[in-house]
mmCIF file of C-alpha atoms in Angstrom:
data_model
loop_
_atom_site.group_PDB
_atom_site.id
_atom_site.type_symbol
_atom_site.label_atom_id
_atom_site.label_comp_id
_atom_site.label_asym_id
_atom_site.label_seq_id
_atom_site.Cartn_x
_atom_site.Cartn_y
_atom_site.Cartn_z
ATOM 1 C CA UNK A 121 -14.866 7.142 19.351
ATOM 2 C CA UNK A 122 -15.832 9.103 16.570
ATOM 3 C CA UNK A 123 -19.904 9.800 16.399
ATOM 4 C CA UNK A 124 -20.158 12.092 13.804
ATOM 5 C CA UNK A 125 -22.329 10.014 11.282
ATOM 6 C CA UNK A 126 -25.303 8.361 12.786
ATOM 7 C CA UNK A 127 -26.082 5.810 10.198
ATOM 8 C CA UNK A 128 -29.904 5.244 9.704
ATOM 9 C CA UNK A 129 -31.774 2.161 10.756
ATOM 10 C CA UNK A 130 -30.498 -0.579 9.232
ATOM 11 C CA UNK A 131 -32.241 -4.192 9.286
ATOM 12 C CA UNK A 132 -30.835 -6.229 6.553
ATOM 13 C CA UNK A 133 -32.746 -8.966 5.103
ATOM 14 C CA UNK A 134 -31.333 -10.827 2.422
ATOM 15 C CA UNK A 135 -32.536 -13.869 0.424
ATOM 16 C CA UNK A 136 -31.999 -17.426 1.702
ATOM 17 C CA UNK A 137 -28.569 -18.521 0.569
ATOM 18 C CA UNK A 138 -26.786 -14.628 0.851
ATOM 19 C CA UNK A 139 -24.224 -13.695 2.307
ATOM 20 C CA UNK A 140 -24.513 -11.339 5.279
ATOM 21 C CA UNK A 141 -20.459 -11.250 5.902
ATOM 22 C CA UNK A 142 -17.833 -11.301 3.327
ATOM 23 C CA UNK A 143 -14.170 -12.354 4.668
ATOM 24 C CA UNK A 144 -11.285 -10.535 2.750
ATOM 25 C CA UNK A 145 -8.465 -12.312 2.717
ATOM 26 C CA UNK A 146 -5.018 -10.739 1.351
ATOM 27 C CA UNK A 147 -2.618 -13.319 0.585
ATOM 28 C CA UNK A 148 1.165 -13.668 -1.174
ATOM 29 C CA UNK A 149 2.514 -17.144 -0.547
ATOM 30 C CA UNK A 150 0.065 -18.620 2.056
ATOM 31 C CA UNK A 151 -0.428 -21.661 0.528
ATOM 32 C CA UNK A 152 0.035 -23.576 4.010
ATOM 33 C CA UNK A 153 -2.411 -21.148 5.915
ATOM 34 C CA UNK A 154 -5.633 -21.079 3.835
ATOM 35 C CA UNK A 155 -7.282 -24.238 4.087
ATOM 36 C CA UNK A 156 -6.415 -23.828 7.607
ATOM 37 C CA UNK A 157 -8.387 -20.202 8.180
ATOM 38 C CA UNK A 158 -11.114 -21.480 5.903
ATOM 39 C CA UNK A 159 -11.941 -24.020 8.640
ATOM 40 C CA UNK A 160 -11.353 -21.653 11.237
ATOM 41 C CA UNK A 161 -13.796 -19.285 9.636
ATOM 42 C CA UNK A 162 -16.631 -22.086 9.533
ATOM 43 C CA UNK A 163 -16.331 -23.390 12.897
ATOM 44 C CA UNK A 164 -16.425 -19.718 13.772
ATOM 45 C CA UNK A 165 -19.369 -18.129 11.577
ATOM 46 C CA UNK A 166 -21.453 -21.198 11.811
ATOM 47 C CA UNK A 167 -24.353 -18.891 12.366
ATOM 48 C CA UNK A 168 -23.844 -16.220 10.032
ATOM 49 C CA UNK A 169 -24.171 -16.742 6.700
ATOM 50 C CA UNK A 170 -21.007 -15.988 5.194
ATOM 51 C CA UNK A 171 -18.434 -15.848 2.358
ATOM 52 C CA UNK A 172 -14.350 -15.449 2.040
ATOM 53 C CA UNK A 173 -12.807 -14.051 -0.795
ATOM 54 C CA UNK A 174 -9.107 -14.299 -1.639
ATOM 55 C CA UNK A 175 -7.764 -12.107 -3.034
ATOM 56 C CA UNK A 176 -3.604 -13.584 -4.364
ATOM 57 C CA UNK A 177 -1.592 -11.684 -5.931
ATOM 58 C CA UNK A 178 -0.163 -14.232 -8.158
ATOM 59 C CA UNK A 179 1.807 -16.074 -5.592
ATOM 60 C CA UNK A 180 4.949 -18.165 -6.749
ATOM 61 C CA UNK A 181 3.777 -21.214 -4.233
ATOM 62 C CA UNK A 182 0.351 -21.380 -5.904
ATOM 63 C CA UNK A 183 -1.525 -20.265 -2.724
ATOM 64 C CA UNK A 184 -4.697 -19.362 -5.397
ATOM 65 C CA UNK A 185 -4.414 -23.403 -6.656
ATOM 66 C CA UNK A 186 -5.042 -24.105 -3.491
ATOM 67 C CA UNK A 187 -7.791 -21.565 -3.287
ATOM 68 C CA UNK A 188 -9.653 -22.687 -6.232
ATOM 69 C CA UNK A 189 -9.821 -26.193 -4.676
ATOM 70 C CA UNK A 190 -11.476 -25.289 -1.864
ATOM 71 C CA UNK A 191 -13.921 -23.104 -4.044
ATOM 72 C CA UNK A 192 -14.459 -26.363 -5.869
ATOM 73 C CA UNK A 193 -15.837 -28.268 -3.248
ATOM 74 C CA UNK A 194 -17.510 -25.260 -0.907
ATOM 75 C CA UNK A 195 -19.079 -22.101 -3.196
ATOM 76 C CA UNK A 196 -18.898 -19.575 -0.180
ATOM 77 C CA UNK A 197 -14.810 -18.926 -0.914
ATOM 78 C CA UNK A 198 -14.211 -17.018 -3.866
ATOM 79 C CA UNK A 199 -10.688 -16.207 -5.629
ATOM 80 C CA UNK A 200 -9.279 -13.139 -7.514
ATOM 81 C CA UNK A 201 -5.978 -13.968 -8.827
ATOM 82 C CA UNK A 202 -4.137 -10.519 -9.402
ATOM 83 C CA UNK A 203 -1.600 -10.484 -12.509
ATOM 84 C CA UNK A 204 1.412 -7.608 -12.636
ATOM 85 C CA UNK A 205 -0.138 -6.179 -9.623
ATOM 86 C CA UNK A 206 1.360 -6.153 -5.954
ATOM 87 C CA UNK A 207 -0.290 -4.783 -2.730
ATOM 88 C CA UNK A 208 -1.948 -5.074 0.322
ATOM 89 C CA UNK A 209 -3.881 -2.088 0.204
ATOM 90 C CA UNK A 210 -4.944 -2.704 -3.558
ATOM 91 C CA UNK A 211 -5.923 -5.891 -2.916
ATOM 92 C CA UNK A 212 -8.034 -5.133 0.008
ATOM 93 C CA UNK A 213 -10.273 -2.405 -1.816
ATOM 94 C CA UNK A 214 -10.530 -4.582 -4.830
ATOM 95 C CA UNK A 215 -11.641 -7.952 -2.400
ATOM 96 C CA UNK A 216 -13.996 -5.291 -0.762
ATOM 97 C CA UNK A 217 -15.646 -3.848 -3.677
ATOM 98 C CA UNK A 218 -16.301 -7.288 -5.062
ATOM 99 C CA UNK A 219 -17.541 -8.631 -2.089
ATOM 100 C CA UNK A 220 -21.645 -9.620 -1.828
ATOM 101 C CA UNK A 221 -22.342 -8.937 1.933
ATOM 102 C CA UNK A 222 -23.553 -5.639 3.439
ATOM 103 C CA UNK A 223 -20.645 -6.130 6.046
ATOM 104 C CA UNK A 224 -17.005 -6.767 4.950
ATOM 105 C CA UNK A 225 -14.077 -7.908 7.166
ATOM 106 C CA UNK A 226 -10.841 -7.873 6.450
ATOM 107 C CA UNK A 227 -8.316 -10.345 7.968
ATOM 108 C CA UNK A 228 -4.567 -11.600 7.244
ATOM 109 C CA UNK A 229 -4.204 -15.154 5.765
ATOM 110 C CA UNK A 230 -1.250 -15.164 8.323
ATOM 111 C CA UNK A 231 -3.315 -16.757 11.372
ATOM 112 C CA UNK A 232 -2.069 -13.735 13.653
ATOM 113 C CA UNK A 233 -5.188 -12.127 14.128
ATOM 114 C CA UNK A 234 -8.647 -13.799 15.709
ATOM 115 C CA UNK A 235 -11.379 -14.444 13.668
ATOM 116 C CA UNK A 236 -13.580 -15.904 16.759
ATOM 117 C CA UNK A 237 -14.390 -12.249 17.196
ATOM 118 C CA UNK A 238 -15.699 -11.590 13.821
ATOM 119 C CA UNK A 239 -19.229 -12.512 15.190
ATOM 120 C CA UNK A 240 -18.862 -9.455 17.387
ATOM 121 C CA UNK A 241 -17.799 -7.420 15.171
ATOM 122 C CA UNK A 242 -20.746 -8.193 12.718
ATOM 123 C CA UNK A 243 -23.350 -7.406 15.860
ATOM 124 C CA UNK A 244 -21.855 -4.359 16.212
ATOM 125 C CA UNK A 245 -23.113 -3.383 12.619
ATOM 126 C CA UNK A 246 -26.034 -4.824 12.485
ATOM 127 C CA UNK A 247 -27.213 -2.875 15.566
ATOM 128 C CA UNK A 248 -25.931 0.427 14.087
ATOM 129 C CA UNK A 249 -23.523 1.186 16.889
ATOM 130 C CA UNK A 250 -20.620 1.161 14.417
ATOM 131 C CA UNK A 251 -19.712 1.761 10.594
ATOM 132 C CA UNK A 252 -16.640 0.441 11.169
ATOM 133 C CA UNK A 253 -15.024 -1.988 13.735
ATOM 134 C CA UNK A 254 -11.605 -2.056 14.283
ATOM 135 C CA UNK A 255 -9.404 -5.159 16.010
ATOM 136 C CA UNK A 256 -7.666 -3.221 18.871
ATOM 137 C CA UNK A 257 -4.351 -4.714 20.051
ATOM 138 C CA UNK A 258 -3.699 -1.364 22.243
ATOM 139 C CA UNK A 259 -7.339 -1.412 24.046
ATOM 140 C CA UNK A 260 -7.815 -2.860 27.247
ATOM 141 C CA UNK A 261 -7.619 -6.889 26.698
ATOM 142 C CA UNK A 262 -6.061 -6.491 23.640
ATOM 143 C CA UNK A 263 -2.572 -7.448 23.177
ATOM 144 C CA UNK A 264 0.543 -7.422 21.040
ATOM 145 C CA UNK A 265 3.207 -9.521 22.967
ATOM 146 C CA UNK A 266 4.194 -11.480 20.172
ATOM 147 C CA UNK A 267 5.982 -8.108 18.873
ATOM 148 C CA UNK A 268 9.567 -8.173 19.273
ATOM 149 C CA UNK A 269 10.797 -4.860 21.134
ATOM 150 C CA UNK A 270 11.988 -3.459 17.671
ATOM 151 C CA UNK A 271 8.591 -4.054 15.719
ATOM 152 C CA UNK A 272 7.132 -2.927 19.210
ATOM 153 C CA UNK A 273 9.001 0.293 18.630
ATOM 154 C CA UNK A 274 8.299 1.014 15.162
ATOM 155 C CA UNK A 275 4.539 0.286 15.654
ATOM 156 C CA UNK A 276 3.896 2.595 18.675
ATOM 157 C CA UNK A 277 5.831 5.024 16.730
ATOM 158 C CA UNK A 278 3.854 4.699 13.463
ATOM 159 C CA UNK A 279 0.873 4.552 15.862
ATOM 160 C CA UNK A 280 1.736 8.055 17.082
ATOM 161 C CA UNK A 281 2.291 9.984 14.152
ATOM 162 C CA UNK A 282 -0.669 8.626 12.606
ATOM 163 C CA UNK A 283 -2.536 10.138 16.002
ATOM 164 C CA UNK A 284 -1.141 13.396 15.622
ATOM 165 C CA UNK A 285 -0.554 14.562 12.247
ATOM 166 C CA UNK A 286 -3.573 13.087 11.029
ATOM 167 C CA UNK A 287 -5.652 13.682 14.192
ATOM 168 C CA UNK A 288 -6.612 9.769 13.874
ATOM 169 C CA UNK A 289 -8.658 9.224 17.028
ATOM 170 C CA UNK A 290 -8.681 5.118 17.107
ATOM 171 C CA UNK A 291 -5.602 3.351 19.267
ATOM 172 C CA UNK A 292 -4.347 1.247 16.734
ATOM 173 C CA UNK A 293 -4.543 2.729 13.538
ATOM 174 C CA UNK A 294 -2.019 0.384 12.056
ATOM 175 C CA UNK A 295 -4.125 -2.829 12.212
ATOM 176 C CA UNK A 296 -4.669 -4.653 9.917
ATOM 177 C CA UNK A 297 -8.172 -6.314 11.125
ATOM 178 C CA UNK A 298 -11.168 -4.854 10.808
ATOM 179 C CA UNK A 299 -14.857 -5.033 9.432
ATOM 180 C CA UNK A 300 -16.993 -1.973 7.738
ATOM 181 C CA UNK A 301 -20.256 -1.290 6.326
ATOM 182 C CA UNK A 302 -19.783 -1.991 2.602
ATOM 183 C CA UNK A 303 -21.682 0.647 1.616
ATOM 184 C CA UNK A 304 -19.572 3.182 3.685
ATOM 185 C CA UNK A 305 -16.571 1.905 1.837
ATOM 186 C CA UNK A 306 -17.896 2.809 -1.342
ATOM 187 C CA UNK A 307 -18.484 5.702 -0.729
ATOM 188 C CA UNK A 308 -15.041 6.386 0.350
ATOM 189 C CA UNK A 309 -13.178 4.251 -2.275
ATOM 190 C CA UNK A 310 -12.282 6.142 -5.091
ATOM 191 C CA UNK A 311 -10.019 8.916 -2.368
ATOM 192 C CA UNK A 312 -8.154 5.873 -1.296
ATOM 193 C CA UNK A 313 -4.725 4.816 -2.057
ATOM 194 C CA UNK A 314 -3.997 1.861 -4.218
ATOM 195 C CA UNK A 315 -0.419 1.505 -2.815
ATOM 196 C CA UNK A 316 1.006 0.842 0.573
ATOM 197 C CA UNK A 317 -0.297 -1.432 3.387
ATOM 198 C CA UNK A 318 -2.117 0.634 5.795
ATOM 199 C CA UNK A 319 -5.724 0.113 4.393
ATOM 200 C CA UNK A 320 -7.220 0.919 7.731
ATOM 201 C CA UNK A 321 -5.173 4.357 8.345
ATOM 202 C CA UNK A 322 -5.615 5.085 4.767
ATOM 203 C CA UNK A 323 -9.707 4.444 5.566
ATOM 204 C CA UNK A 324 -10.109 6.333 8.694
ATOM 205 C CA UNK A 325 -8.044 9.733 7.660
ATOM 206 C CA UNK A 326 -9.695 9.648 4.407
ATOM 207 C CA UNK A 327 -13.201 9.729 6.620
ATOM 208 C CA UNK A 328 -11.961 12.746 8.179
ATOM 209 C CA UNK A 329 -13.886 11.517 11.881
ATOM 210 C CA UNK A 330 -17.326 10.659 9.802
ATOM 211 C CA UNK A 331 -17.142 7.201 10.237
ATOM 212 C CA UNK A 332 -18.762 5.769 13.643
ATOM 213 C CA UNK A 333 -16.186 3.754 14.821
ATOM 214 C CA UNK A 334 -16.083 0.695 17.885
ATOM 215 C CA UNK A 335 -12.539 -0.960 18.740
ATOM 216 C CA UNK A 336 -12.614 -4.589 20.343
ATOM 217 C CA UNK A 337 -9.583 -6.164 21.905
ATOM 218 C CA UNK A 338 -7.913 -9.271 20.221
ATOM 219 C CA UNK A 339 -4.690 -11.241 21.097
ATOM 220 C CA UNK A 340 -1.882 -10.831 17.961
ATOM 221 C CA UNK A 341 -0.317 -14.003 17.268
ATOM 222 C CA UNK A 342 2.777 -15.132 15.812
ATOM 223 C CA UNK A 343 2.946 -16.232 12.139
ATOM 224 C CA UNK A 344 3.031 -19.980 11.623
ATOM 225 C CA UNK A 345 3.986 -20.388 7.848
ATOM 226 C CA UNK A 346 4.343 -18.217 5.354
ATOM 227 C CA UNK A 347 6.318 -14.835 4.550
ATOM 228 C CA UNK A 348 5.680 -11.304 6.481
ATOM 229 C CA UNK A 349 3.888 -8.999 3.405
ATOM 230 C CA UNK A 350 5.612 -5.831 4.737
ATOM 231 C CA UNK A 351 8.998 -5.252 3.711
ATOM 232 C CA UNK A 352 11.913 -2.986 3.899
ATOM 233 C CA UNK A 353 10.344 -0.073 2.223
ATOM 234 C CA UNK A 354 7.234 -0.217 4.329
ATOM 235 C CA UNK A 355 8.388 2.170 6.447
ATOM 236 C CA UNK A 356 8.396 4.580 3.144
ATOM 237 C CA UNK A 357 4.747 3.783 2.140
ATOM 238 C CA UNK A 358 3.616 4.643 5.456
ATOM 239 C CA UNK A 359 5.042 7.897 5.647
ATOM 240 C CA UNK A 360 4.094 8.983 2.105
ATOM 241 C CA UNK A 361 0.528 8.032 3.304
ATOM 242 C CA UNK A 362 0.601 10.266 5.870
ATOM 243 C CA UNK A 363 1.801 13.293 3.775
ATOM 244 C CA UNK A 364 -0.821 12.468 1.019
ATOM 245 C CA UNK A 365 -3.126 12.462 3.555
ATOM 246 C CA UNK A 366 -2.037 15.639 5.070
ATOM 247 C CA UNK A 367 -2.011 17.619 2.079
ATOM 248 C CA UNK A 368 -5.553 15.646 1.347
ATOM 249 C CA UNK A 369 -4.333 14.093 -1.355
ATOM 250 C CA UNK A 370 -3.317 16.805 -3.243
ATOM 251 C CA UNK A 371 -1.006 15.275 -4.332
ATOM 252 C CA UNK A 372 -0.839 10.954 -4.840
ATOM 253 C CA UNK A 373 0.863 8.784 -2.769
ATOM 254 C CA UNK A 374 3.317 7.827 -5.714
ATOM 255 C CA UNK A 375 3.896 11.059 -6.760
ATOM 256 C CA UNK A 376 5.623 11.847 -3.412
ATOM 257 C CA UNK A 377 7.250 8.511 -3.414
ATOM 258 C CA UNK A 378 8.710 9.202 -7.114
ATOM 259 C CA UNK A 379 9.941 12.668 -5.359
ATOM 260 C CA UNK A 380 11.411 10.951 -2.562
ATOM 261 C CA UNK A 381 13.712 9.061 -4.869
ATOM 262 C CA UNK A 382 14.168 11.993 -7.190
ATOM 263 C CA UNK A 383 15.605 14.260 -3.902
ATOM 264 C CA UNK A 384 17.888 10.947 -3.831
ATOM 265 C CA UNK A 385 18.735 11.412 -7.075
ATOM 266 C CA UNK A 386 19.667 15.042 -6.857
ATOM 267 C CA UNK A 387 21.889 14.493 -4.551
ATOM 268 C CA UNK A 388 23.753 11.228 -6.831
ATOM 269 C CA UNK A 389 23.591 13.727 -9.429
ATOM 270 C CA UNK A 390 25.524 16.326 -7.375
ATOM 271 C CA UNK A 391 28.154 13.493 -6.052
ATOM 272 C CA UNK A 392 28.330 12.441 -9.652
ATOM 273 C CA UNK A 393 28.506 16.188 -10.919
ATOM 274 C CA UNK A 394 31.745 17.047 -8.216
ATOM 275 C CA UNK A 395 33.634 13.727 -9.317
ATOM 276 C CA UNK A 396 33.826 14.730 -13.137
ATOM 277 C CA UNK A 397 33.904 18.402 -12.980
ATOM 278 C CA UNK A 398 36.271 18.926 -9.628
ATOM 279 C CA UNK A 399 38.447 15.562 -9.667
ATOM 280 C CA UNK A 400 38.574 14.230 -13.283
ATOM 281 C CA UNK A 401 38.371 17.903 -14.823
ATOM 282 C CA UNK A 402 35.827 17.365 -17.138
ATOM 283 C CA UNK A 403 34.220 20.024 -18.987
ATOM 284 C CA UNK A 404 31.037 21.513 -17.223
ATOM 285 C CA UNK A 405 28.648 19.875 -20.199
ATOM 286 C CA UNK A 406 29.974 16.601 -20.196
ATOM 287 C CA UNK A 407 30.180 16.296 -16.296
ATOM 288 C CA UNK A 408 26.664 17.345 -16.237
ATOM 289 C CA UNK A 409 25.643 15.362 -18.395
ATOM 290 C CA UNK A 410 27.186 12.205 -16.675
ATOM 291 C CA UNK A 411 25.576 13.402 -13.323
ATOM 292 C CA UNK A 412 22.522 13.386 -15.209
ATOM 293 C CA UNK A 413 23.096 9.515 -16.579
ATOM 294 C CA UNK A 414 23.854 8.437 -13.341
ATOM 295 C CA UNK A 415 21.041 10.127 -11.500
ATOM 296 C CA UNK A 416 18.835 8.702 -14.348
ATOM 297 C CA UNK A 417 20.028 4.937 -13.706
ATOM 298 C CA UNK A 418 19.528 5.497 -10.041
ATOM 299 C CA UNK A 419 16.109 6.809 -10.073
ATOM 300 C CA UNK A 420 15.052 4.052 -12.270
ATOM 301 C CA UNK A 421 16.775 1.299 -9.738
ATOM 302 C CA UNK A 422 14.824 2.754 -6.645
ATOM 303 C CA UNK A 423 11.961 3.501 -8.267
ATOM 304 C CA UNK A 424 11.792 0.458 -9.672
ATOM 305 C CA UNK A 425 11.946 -1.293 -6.454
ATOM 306 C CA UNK A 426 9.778 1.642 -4.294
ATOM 307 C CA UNK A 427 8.002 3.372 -6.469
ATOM 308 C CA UNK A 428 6.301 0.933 -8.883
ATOM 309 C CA UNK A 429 7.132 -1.831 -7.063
ATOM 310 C CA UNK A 430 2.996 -2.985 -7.788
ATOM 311 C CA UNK A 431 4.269 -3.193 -10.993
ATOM 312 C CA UNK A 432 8.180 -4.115 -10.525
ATOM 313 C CA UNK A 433 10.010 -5.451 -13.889
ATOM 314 C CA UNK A 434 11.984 -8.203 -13.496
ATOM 315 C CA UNK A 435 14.467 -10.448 -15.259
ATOM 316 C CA UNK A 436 15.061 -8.723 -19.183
ATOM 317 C CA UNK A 437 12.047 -6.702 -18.408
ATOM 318 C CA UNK A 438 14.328 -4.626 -16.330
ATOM 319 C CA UNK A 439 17.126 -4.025 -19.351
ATOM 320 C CA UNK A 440 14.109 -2.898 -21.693
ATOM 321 C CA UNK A 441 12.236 -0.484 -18.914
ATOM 322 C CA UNK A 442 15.663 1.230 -18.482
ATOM 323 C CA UNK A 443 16.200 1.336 -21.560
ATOM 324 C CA UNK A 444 12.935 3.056 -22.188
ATOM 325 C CA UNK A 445 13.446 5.362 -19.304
ATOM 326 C CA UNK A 446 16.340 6.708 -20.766
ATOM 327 C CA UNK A 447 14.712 7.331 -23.806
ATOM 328 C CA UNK A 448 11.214 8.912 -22.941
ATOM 329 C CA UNK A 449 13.556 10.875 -20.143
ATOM 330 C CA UNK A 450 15.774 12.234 -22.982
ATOM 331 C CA UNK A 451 14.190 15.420 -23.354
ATOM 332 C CA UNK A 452 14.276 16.184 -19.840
ATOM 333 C CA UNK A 453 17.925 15.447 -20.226
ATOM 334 C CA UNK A 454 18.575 17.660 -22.897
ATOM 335 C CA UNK A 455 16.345 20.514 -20.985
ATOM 336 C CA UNK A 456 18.200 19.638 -18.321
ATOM 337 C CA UNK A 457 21.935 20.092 -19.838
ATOM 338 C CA UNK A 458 20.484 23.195 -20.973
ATOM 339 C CA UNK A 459 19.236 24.574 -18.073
ATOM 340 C CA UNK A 460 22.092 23.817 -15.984
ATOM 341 C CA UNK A 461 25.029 24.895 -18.629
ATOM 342 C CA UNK A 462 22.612 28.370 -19.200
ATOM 343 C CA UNK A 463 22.605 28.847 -14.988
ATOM 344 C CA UNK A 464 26.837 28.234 -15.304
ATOM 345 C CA UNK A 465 27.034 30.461 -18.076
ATOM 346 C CA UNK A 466 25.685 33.653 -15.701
ATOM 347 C CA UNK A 467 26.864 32.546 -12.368
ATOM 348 C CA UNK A 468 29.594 29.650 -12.235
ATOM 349 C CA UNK A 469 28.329 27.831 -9.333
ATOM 350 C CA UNK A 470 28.416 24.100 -10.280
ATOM 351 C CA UNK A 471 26.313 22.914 -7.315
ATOM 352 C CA UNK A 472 23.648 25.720 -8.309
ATOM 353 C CA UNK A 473 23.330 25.340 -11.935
ATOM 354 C CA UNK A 474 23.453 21.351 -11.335
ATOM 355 C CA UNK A 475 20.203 21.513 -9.237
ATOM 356 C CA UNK A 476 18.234 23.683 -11.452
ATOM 357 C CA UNK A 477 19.050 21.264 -14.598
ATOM 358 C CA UNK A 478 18.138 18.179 -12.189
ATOM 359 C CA UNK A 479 14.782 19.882 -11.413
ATOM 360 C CA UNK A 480 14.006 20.953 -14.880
ATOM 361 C CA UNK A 481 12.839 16.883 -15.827
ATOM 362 C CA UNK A 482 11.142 16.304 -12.703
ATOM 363 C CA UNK A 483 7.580 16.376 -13.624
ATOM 364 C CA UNK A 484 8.476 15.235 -17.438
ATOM 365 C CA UNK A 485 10.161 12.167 -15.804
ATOM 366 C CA UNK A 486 7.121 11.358 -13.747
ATOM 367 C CA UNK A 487 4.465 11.152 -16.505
ATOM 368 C CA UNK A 488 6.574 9.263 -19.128
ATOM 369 C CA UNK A 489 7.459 6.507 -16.718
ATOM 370 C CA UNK A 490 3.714 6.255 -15.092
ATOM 371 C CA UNK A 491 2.732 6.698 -19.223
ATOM 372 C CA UNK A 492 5.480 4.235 -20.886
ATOM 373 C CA UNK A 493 7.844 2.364 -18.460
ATOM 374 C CA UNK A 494 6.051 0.975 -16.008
ATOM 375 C CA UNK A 495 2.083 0.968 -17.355
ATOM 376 C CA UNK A 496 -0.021 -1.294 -16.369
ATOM 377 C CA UNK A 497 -0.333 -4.287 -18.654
#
């Protein structure tokens, strides 16, 4: 494990009545699983004085309803209910940062991971052998059996390229349980990434091997009610992580998603481009132009539902952002018309002069949608 920081010593004494642990608690429709975890948690922290805070992001089954009744009767749980924004990584720093204990843990609402070794982890802190403590299900006693083979796969696999191109040193990078020093996190919170759902990978390559860390084993379980938070497009956040992280974040996390759909787009654009110029004949401006359109409309659909998906329109919402798109995007058309028929004009390659127009809007595109379509409300 990684010992490059040897934190000082640290014997915290807090006021009667503080918190010494703070329980972050992700949730999107777990309405059935919190009262449940919120017993778990104080038949298992009955020593340690303790609080949980929720953090919902606006769930449709009114998981944070049933969140503020339990605050109601029992102070220690907390709620943040998050409006027009989605995501587990998002909501994790923001339940960290507002949590009141000098250790934080963060744990799925799910019931899959095992809070009876949160005491554990907290020891581990408090004696200064760790900064952060990860729940291992690739250590020796750990275990992941409930994994199908196929979520098997794609784990191990995430597991690995996280190990290599990042030089990550832990075994499971890709959990999503774990407790840290919230000071520590502070410290690193303003390099991570809002977006995605790999907090801890996002937390440990950001640390760059300066963060002591201790793995103990748990048992994954299998999901009793609710819906998985990771969907089809996970598998795009993760690896967007890991190039922002490679290129230490040179560059953000949704710029290079943003470019990911816009090398989509160049390529509908092209498809587009051959159908009007080669098979209907159109004039070179006009079948640009309609690659353009199209390539427009598809960017906004994907990037929509990638992208900005934190902050995904929906129902009319969606007519009026693509409307707007097209509009604060209509310069970039126009420079991108230009461009391309200017590129034609000297060398009458339409594949050629079609990607230089595409590229032209690229970086116009991506501040007047972050700057008008999709800004945060």
């Amino acid at each position: 494990m990684n010992q490059a920081i040897k934190p000082g010593p640290e014997n915290p004494t807090q006021a009667a009545g503080l918190p010494q642990l703070s329980v972050v608690v992700p949730t999107f429709n777990e309405r059935d699983n919190v009262t449940v975890l919120y017993r778990r948690l104080d038949a298992t922290l009955k020593d340690i004085p303790w609080e949980v805070v929720f953090v919902d992001d606006n769930s449709p089954d009114g998981t944070w309803e049933v969140v503020r009744g339990l605050a109601q009767k029992d102070p220690r749980v907390r709620c943040i209910r998050r409006i027009g924004r989605r995501g587990l990584s998002g909501a994790c720093i923001e339940g960290i940062l507002a949590a009141s204990a000098p250790y934080a843990a963060v744990i799925d609402a799910d019931l899959q991971h095992d809070e009876t070794q949160l005491p554990k982890m907290v020891g581990l802190l408090q004696r200064g052998e760790a900064e952060l403590v990860v729940g291992s299900r690739y250590v020796e006693g750990g275990s992941a059996d409930s994994f199908n083979k196929g979520r098997a796969g794609i784990s191990a696999l995430a597991t690995e390229v996280a190990r290599r191109v990042l030089k990550v040193e832990i075994a499971d990078p890709m959990s999503g349980f774990f407790m840290i020093r919230r000071d520590r996190f502070e410290q690193l919170a303003p390099q991570l990434s809002i977006q995605g759902f790999k907090i801890l990978l996002d937390i440990v390559a950001t640390a760059q091997g300066k963060l002591r860390t201790v793995e103990v084993p748990f048992t994954f379980g299998s999901r009793q009610h609710g819906e998985s938070k990771l969907d089809s497009m996970v598998a795009l956040d993760f690896l967007g992580l890991v190039l922002a992280k490679f290129t230490h974040d040179v560059v953000s996390l949704r710029f290079l998603l943003f470019a990911m759909v816009g090398s989509i787009g160049l390529v509908v654009h092209l498809a587009a481009l051959f159908i009007a110029n080669q098979l209907f004949n159109l004039p070179f401006p006009e079948s640009q132009a309609v690659g353009a359109l199209v390539a427009m409309t598809s960017n906004f659909i994907l990037n929509n539902f990638l992208t900005y998906r934190d902050q995904r329109l929906k129902g009319f919402a969606i007519l009026r952002g693509l409307l707007l798109f097209y509009l604060v995007c209509s310069v970039g058309l126009f420079a991108n018309v230009g461009v391309a028929f200017s590129v034609y004009d000297q060398e009458p390659i339409w594949w050629l002069a079609g990607a230089a127009g595409a590229l032209m809007g690229v970086v116009w595109n991506y501040a007047m949608s972050g700057l008008f379509v999709w800004r945060k409300r």
